[in-house]
mmCIF file of N, CA and C in Angstrom:
data_model
loop_
_atom_site.group_PDB
_atom_site.id
_atom_site.type_symbol
_atom_site.label_atom_id
_atom_site.label_comp_id
_atom_site.label_asym_id
_atom_site.label_seq_id
_atom_site.Cartn_x
_atom_site.Cartn_y
_atom_site.Cartn_z
ATOM 1 N N UNK A 1 118.068 75.136 163.127
ATOM 2 C CA UNK A 1 117.560 74.289 162.129
ATOM 3 C C UNK A 1 116.875 73.281 162.848
ATOM 4 N N UNK A 2 117.332 72.219 164.004
ATOM 5 C CA UNK A 2 116.283 71.414 164.259
ATOM 6 C C UNK A 2 114.980 71.787 164.647
ATOM 7 N N UNK A 3 115.132 72.929 165.152
ATOM 8 C CA UNK A 3 113.842 73.328 166.101
ATOM 9 C C UNK A 3 112.635 73.482 164.704
ATOM 10 N N UNK A 4 113.311 73.916 163.562
ATOM 11 C CA UNK A 4 112.402 74.031 162.293
ATOM 12 C C UNK A 4 111.726 72.640 161.803
ATOM 13 N N UNK A 5 112.578 71.440 161.847
ATOM 14 C CA UNK A 5 112.334 70.389 161.154
ATOM 15 C C UNK A 5 111.456 69.649 162.249
ATOM 16 N N UNK A 6 111.300 70.091 163.778
ATOM 17 C CA UNK A 6 110.742 69.470 164.888
ATOM 18 C C UNK A 6 109.406 70.059 164.364
ATOM 19 N N UNK A 7 109.447 71.253 163.984
ATOM 20 C CA UNK A 7 107.720 72.111 163.473
ATOM 21 C C UNK A 7 107.232 71.058 162.443
ATOM 22 N N UNK A 8 108.122 71.398 161.157
ATOM 23 C CA UNK A 8 107.509 70.870 160.168
ATOM 24 C C UNK A 8 107.538 69.111 159.578
ATOM 25 N N UNK A 9 108.209 68.611 160.656
ATOM 26 C CA UNK A 9 108.463 66.975 160.757
ATOM 27 C C UNK A 9 108.261 66.673 162.055
ATOM 28 N N UNK A 10 107.486 66.421 162.899
ATOM 29 C CA UNK A 10 107.617 66.137 164.308
ATOM 30 C C UNK A 10 108.103 64.635 164.164
ATOM 31 N N UNK A 11 108.906 64.254 165.291
ATOM 32 C CA UNK A 11 109.519 62.982 164.750
ATOM 33 C C UNK A 11 110.339 62.288 164.120
ATOM 34 N N UNK A 12 111.122 63.136 163.528
ATOM 35 C CA UNK A 12 112.137 63.010 162.477
ATOM 36 C C UNK A 12 113.488 62.661 163.011
ATOM 37 N N UNK A 13 113.425 62.818 164.451
ATOM 38 C CA UNK A 13 114.578 61.989 165.420
ATOM 39 C C UNK A 13 114.325 60.633 165.356
ATOM 40 N N UNK A 14 113.438 59.867 165.245
ATOM 41 C CA UNK A 14 113.074 58.634 165.352
ATOM 42 C C UNK A 14 113.132 57.992 163.813
ATOM 43 N N UNK A 15 113.711 59.154 162.637
ATOM 44 C CA UNK A 15 114.046 58.005 161.414
ATOM 45 C C UNK A 15 115.045 57.278 161.317
ATOM 46 N N UNK A 16 115.065 56.043 160.500
ATOM 47 C CA UNK A 16 116.051 55.352 160.523
ATOM 48 C C UNK A 16 117.276 56.331 159.912
ATOM 49 N N UNK A 17 118.414 56.409 160.778
ATOM 50 C CA UNK A 17 119.954 56.840 160.133
ATOM 51 C C UNK A 17 120.602 56.160 159.065
ATOM 52 N N UNK A 18 121.556 57.033 158.230
ATOM 53 C CA UNK A 18 122.504 56.181 157.580
ATOM 54 C C UNK A 18 123.701 56.480 158.601
ATOM 55 N N UNK A 19 124.286 55.056 158.176
ATOM 56 C CA UNK A 19 125.117 54.626 159.443
ATOM 57 C C UNK A 19 126.450 54.475 159.294
ATOM 58 N N UNK A 20 126.944 54.482 157.869
ATOM 59 C CA UNK A 20 127.988 54.956 157.466
ATOM 60 C C UNK A 20 128.534 55.873 156.657
ATOM 61 N N UNK A 21 129.388 56.263 155.868
ATOM 62 C CA UNK A 21 130.024 57.132 155.851
ATOM 63 C C UNK A 21 129.713 56.961 154.061
ATOM 64 N N UNK A 22 130.083 55.639 154.088
ATOM 65 C CA UNK A 22 129.682 55.104 152.145
ATOM 66 C C UNK A 22 128.784 55.458 151.864
ATOM 67 N N UNK A 23 127.733 54.958 153.149
ATOM 68 C CA UNK A 23 126.112 55.146 152.894
ATOM 69 C C UNK A 23 125.660 56.599 152.270
ATOM 70 N N UNK A 24 126.463 57.466 153.177
ATOM 71 C CA UNK A 24 125.883 58.821 152.628
ATOM 72 C C UNK A 24 125.951 59.327 151.164
ATOM 73 N N UNK A 25 126.823 58.412 150.610
ATOM 74 C CA UNK A 25 127.311 58.740 149.054
ATOM 75 C C UNK A 25 126.402 57.965 148.247
ATOM 76 N N UNK A 26 126.280 56.725 148.804
ATOM 77 C CA UNK A 26 125.657 55.462 147.934
ATOM 78 C C UNK A 26 123.964 55.271 147.931
ATOM 79 N N UNK A 27 123.613 55.822 148.960
ATOM 80 C CA UNK A 27 122.001 55.767 149.418
ATOM 81 C C UNK A 27 121.723 56.810 148.192
ATOM 82 N N UNK A 28 121.796 58.217 148.000
ATOM 83 C CA UNK A 28 121.296 59.111 147.542
ATOM 84 C C UNK A 28 121.245 58.666 145.605
ATOM 85 N N UNK A 29 122.210 58.206 145.553
ATOM 86 C CA UNK A 29 122.795 57.626 144.028
ATOM 87 C C UNK A 29 122.118 56.025 143.754
ATOM 88 N N UNK A 30 121.823 55.410 144.441
ATOM 89 C CA UNK A 30 121.227 53.986 144.059
ATOM 90 C C UNK A 30 119.447 54.396 144.159
ATOM 91 N N UNK A 31 118.578 54.044 143.378
ATOM 92 C CA UNK A 31 117.351 53.971 143.747
ATOM 93 C C UNK A 31 117.017 52.695 144.742
ATOM 94 N N UNK A 32 117.572 51.616 144.511
ATOM 95 C CA UNK A 32 117.320 50.668 145.400
ATOM 96 C C UNK A 32 117.371 50.773 147.152
ATOM 97 N N UNK A 33 118.803 51.033 146.976
ATOM 98 C CA UNK A 33 118.994 52.238 148.642
ATOM 99 C C UNK A 33 118.320 53.013 149.303
ATOM 100 N N UNK A 34 117.627 53.682 148.021
ATOM 101 C CA UNK A 34 117.295 54.967 148.825
ATOM 102 C C UNK A 34 115.539 54.339 149.212
ATOM 103 N N UNK A 35 115.044 53.714 148.205
ATOM 104 C CA UNK A 35 113.527 53.268 148.240
ATOM 105 C C UNK A 35 113.728 52.232 149.997
ATOM 106 N N UNK A 36 114.769 51.375 150.050
ATOM 107 C CA UNK A 36 115.096 51.024 151.145
ATOM 108 C C UNK A 36 114.774 52.024 152.841
ATOM 109 N N UNK A 37 115.354 52.961 152.292
ATOM 110 C CA UNK A 37 115.637 53.990 153.538
ATOM 111 C C UNK A 37 114.063 54.718 153.978
ATOM 112 N N UNK A 38 113.582 55.131 152.490
ATOM 113 C CA UNK A 38 112.814 55.814 152.562
ATOM 114 C C UNK A 38 111.474 55.300 152.733
ATOM 115 N N UNK A 39 111.147 53.714 152.610
ATOM 116 C CA UNK A 39 110.510 52.595 152.688
ATOM 117 C C UNK A 39 109.366 52.861 154.659
ATOM 118 N N UNK A 40 110.732 53.248 155.400
ATOM 119 C CA UNK A 40 110.151 53.323 156.297
ATOM 120 C C UNK A 40 109.943 54.851 157.084
ATOM 121 N N UNK A 41 110.067 56.025 156.394
ATOM 122 C CA UNK A 41 109.514 57.699 156.327
ATOM 123 C C UNK A 41 107.733 57.524 156.550
ATOM 124 N N UNK A 42 107.030 58.083 157.363
ATOM 125 C CA UNK A 42 105.833 58.475 157.155
ATOM 126 C C UNK A 42 105.078 58.480 156.072
ATOM 127 N N UNK A 43 104.114 58.584 155.541
ATOM 128 C CA UNK A 43 103.854 58.378 154.132
ATOM 129 C C UNK A 43 103.662 60.387 153.848
ATOM 130 N N UNK A 44 104.159 60.625 152.872
ATOM 131 C CA UNK A 44 104.145 61.899 152.312
ATOM 132 C C UNK A 44 104.903 62.528 152.731
ATOM 133 N N UNK A 45 105.703 62.295 153.379
ATOM 134 C CA UNK A 45 106.860 62.951 154.306
ATOM 135 C C UNK A 45 108.077 63.431 152.942
ATOM 136 N N UNK A 46 108.478 62.391 152.538
ATOM 137 C CA UNK A 46 109.601 62.288 151.417
ATOM 138 C C UNK A 46 109.178 63.607 150.010
ATOM 139 N N UNK A 47 107.696 63.899 149.909
ATOM 140 C CA UNK A 47 107.285 64.882 148.931
ATOM 141 C C UNK A 47 107.530 65.887 149.552
ATOM 142 N N UNK A 48 107.459 66.116 150.824
ATOM 143 C CA UNK A 48 107.081 67.422 151.584
ATOM 144 C C UNK A 48 108.579 67.861 151.737
ATOM 145 N N UNK A 49 109.709 66.693 151.578
ATOM 146 C CA UNK A 49 111.235 67.424 151.365
ATOM 147 C C UNK A 49 111.717 67.127 152.856
ATOM 148 N N UNK A 50 111.376 65.923 153.629
ATOM 149 C CA UNK A 50 111.428 65.515 154.849
ATOM 150 C C UNK A 50 113.347 64.930 154.774
ATOM 151 N N UNK A 51 113.557 65.152 155.931
ATOM 152 C CA UNK A 51 115.528 65.311 156.250
ATOM 153 C C UNK A 51 115.804 63.848 155.865
ATOM 154 N N UNK A 52 116.963 63.580 155.461
ATOM 155 C CA UNK A 52 117.900 62.377 155.822
ATOM 156 C C UNK A 52 118.561 62.480 157.338
ATOM 157 N N UNK A 53 118.378 61.474 157.911
ATOM 158 C CA UNK A 53 119.250 61.342 159.233
ATOM 159 C C UNK A 53 120.394 60.443 158.817
ATOM 160 N N UNK A 54 121.563 61.330 159.778
ATOM 161 C CA UNK A 54 122.753 60.449 159.870
ATOM 162 C C UNK A 54 123.588 60.443 160.951
ATOM 163 N N UNK A 55 124.448 59.354 161.424
ATOM 164 C CA UNK A 55 125.048 59.379 162.494
ATOM 165 C C UNK A 55 126.364 60.484 162.661
ATOM 166 N N UNK A 56 126.807 61.333 163.347
ATOM 167 C CA UNK A 56 127.640 62.306 163.358
ATOM 168 C C UNK A 56 128.772 61.271 163.027
ATOM 169 N N UNK A 57 129.854 61.660 162.814
ATOM 170 C CA UNK A 57 131.288 61.164 162.531
ATOM 171 C C UNK A 57 131.980 61.496 163.975
ATOM 172 N N UNK A 58 132.126 62.693 164.245
ATOM 173 C CA UNK A 58 132.738 63.552 165.215
ATOM 174 C C UNK A 58 131.778 64.302 166.239
ATOM 175 N N UNK A 59 132.156 64.916 167.502
ATOM 176 C CA UNK A 59 131.585 65.475 168.020
ATOM 177 C C UNK A 59 130.510 66.751 167.680
ATOM 178 N N UNK A 60 130.963 67.703 167.015
ATOM 179 C CA UNK A 60 130.322 69.021 166.735
ATOM 180 C C UNK A 60 129.964 68.912 164.905
ATOM 181 N N UNK A 61 129.475 68.022 164.475
ATOM 182 C CA UNK A 61 129.692 67.857 163.165
ATOM 183 C C UNK A 61 128.569 68.533 162.529
ATOM 184 N N UNK A 62 128.581 69.729 161.822
ATOM 185 C CA UNK A 62 127.098 70.438 161.388
ATOM 186 C C UNK A 62 126.244 69.586 160.567
ATOM 187 N N UNK A 63 125.188 69.826 160.409
ATOM 188 C CA UNK A 63 124.239 69.820 159.668
ATOM 189 C C UNK A 63 124.240 69.790 158.587
ATOM 190 N N UNK A 64 124.114 69.595 157.330
ATOM 191 C CA UNK A 64 124.482 69.627 155.705
ATOM 192 C C UNK A 64 123.087 70.513 155.000
ATOM 193 N N UNK A 65 123.176 71.559 154.479
ATOM 194 C CA UNK A 65 122.041 71.543 153.982
ATOM 195 C C UNK A 65 121.981 70.860 152.096
ATOM 196 N N UNK A 66 120.747 71.426 152.181
ATOM 197 C CA UNK A 66 120.620 70.666 150.367
ATOM 198 C C UNK A 66 121.670 71.391 149.179
ATOM 199 N N UNK A 67 122.267 70.481 148.544
ATOM 200 C CA UNK A 67 122.990 70.634 147.415
ATOM 201 C C UNK A 67 123.015 69.855 146.293
ATOM 202 N N UNK A 68 123.899 70.058 145.390
ATOM 203 C CA UNK A 68 123.881 69.388 144.267
ATOM 204 C C UNK A 68 123.796 67.909 144.705
ATOM 205 N N UNK A 69 122.784 67.211 144.064
ATOM 206 C CA UNK A 69 123.231 65.544 144.489
ATOM 207 C C UNK A 69 122.601 65.088 145.562
ATOM 208 N N UNK A 70 121.913 65.892 146.273
ATOM 209 C CA UNK A 70 121.397 65.987 147.381
ATOM 210 C C UNK A 70 120.296 66.850 147.955
ATOM 211 N N UNK A 71 119.250 66.405 147.233
ATOM 212 C CA UNK A 71 117.546 67.472 147.846
ATOM 213 C C UNK A 71 117.462 67.699 149.311
ATOM 214 N N UNK A 72 118.003 67.325 150.015
ATOM 215 C CA UNK A 72 117.344 67.422 151.315
ATOM 216 C C UNK A 72 118.434 67.570 152.155
ATOM 217 N N UNK A 73 117.455 68.437 153.397
ATOM 218 C CA UNK A 73 118.766 68.575 155.083
ATOM 219 C C UNK A 73 119.335 67.312 155.116
ATOM 220 N N UNK A 74 120.579 66.989 155.535
ATOM 221 C CA UNK A 74 121.295 65.728 156.069
ATOM 222 C C UNK A 74 121.500 66.071 157.577
ATOM 223 N N UNK A 75 120.352 65.893 158.614
ATOM 224 C CA UNK A 75 120.660 66.214 160.034
ATOM 225 C C UNK A 75 120.950 65.321 160.675
ATOM 226 N N UNK A 76 122.518 65.496 161.208
ATOM 227 C CA UNK A 76 123.310 64.675 161.601
ATOM 228 C C UNK A 76 122.957 64.289 163.209
ATOM 229 N N UNK A 77 122.760 63.244 163.575
ATOM 230 C CA UNK A 77 122.704 62.992 165.308
ATOM 231 C C UNK A 77 123.437 61.920 165.972
ATOM 232 N N UNK A 78 123.570 61.958 167.280
ATOM 233 C CA UNK A 78 124.884 61.272 167.675
ATOM 234 C C UNK A 78 124.603 59.996 167.755
ATOM 235 N N UNK A 79 125.630 59.136 167.331
ATOM 236 C CA UNK A 79 125.261 58.171 167.738
ATOM 237 C C UNK A 79 124.997 57.242 168.744
ATOM 238 N N UNK A 80 124.651 56.215 168.980
ATOM 239 C CA UNK A 80 124.130 56.115 170.455
ATOM 240 C C UNK A 80 125.383 55.359 171.274
ATOM 241 N N UNK A 81 124.956 55.689 172.492
ATOM 242 C CA UNK A 81 126.572 54.836 173.127
ATOM 243 C C UNK A 81 126.383 53.143 173.015
ATOM 244 N N UNK A 82 127.415 52.731 173.421
ATOM 245 C CA UNK A 82 128.017 51.350 173.274
ATOM 246 C C UNK A 82 127.861 50.958 174.461
ATOM 247 N N UNK A 83 127.866 51.332 175.410
ATOM 248 C CA UNK A 83 127.926 51.634 177.241
ATOM 249 C C UNK A 83 129.536 51.048 177.091
ATOM 250 N N UNK A 84 129.420 51.943 178.289
ATOM 251 C CA UNK A 84 131.376 52.196 178.353
ATOM 252 C C UNK A 84 131.704 50.652 179.605
ATOM 253 N N UNK A 85 130.557 50.568 180.188
ATOM 254 C CA UNK A 85 131.100 49.423 180.968
ATOM 255 C C UNK A 85 131.287 48.316 180.120
ATOM 256 N N UNK A 86 130.249 47.889 179.356
ATOM 257 C CA UNK A 86 129.977 46.349 178.501
ATOM 258 C C UNK A 86 131.371 46.278 177.847
ATOM 259 N N UNK A 87 132.140 45.172 177.811
ATOM 260 C CA UNK A 87 133.102 44.705 177.242
ATOM 261 C C UNK A 87 133.140 43.109 176.732
ATOM 262 N N UNK A 88 133.641 42.871 175.547
ATOM 263 C CA UNK A 88 133.633 41.698 174.858
ATOM 264 C C UNK A 88 133.661 40.392 176.128
ATOM 265 N N UNK A 89 132.943 39.456 175.832
ATOM 266 C CA UNK A 89 133.010 38.223 177.103
ATOM 267 C C UNK A 89 134.334 37.368 176.479
ATOM 268 N N UNK A 90 135.630 37.121 177.316
ATOM 269 C CA UNK A 90 136.790 36.341 176.897
ATOM 270 C C UNK A 90 136.263 34.845 176.594
ATOM 271 N N UNK A 91 137.301 34.220 176.679
ATOM 272 C CA UNK A 91 136.967 32.291 176.732
ATOM 273 C C UNK A 91 136.338 32.108 177.521
ATOM 274 N N UNK A 92 137.122 32.538 178.730
ATOM 275 C CA UNK A 92 136.398 32.304 180.139
ATOM 276 C C UNK A 92 135.247 31.905 180.670
ATOM 277 N N UNK A 93 134.141 33.179 179.783
ATOM 278 C CA UNK A 93 132.882 33.424 179.845
ATOM 279 C C UNK A 93 131.999 32.166 178.961
ATOM 280 N N UNK A 94 132.959 31.604 177.937
ATOM 281 C CA UNK A 94 132.586 30.101 177.517
ATOM 282 C C UNK A 94 132.291 29.477 178.298
ATOM 283 N N UNK A 95 132.990 28.911 178.813
ATOM 284 C CA UNK A 95 133.015 27.331 179.401
ATOM 285 C C UNK A 95 132.821 27.319 181.000
#
């Protein structure tokens, strides 16, 4: 499925992702939130059926095909790592 989207929509992996589970349901139902998301898509892609990109909730979560209430593929990408060595600074770092 990813290869087909690579062919039809080169650069889909750089589209802005939906980052929360709640937004997966809210964005398709809210015109204003959907408009904010698709405003960053290349011209004409929405009319051609461009996918919606979301962060995966777990490692092998499958892509979702179009179905009632969601007219587009929902392609799930891996959430960017936060850097394992990065830890929040303690109060000692403030002084």
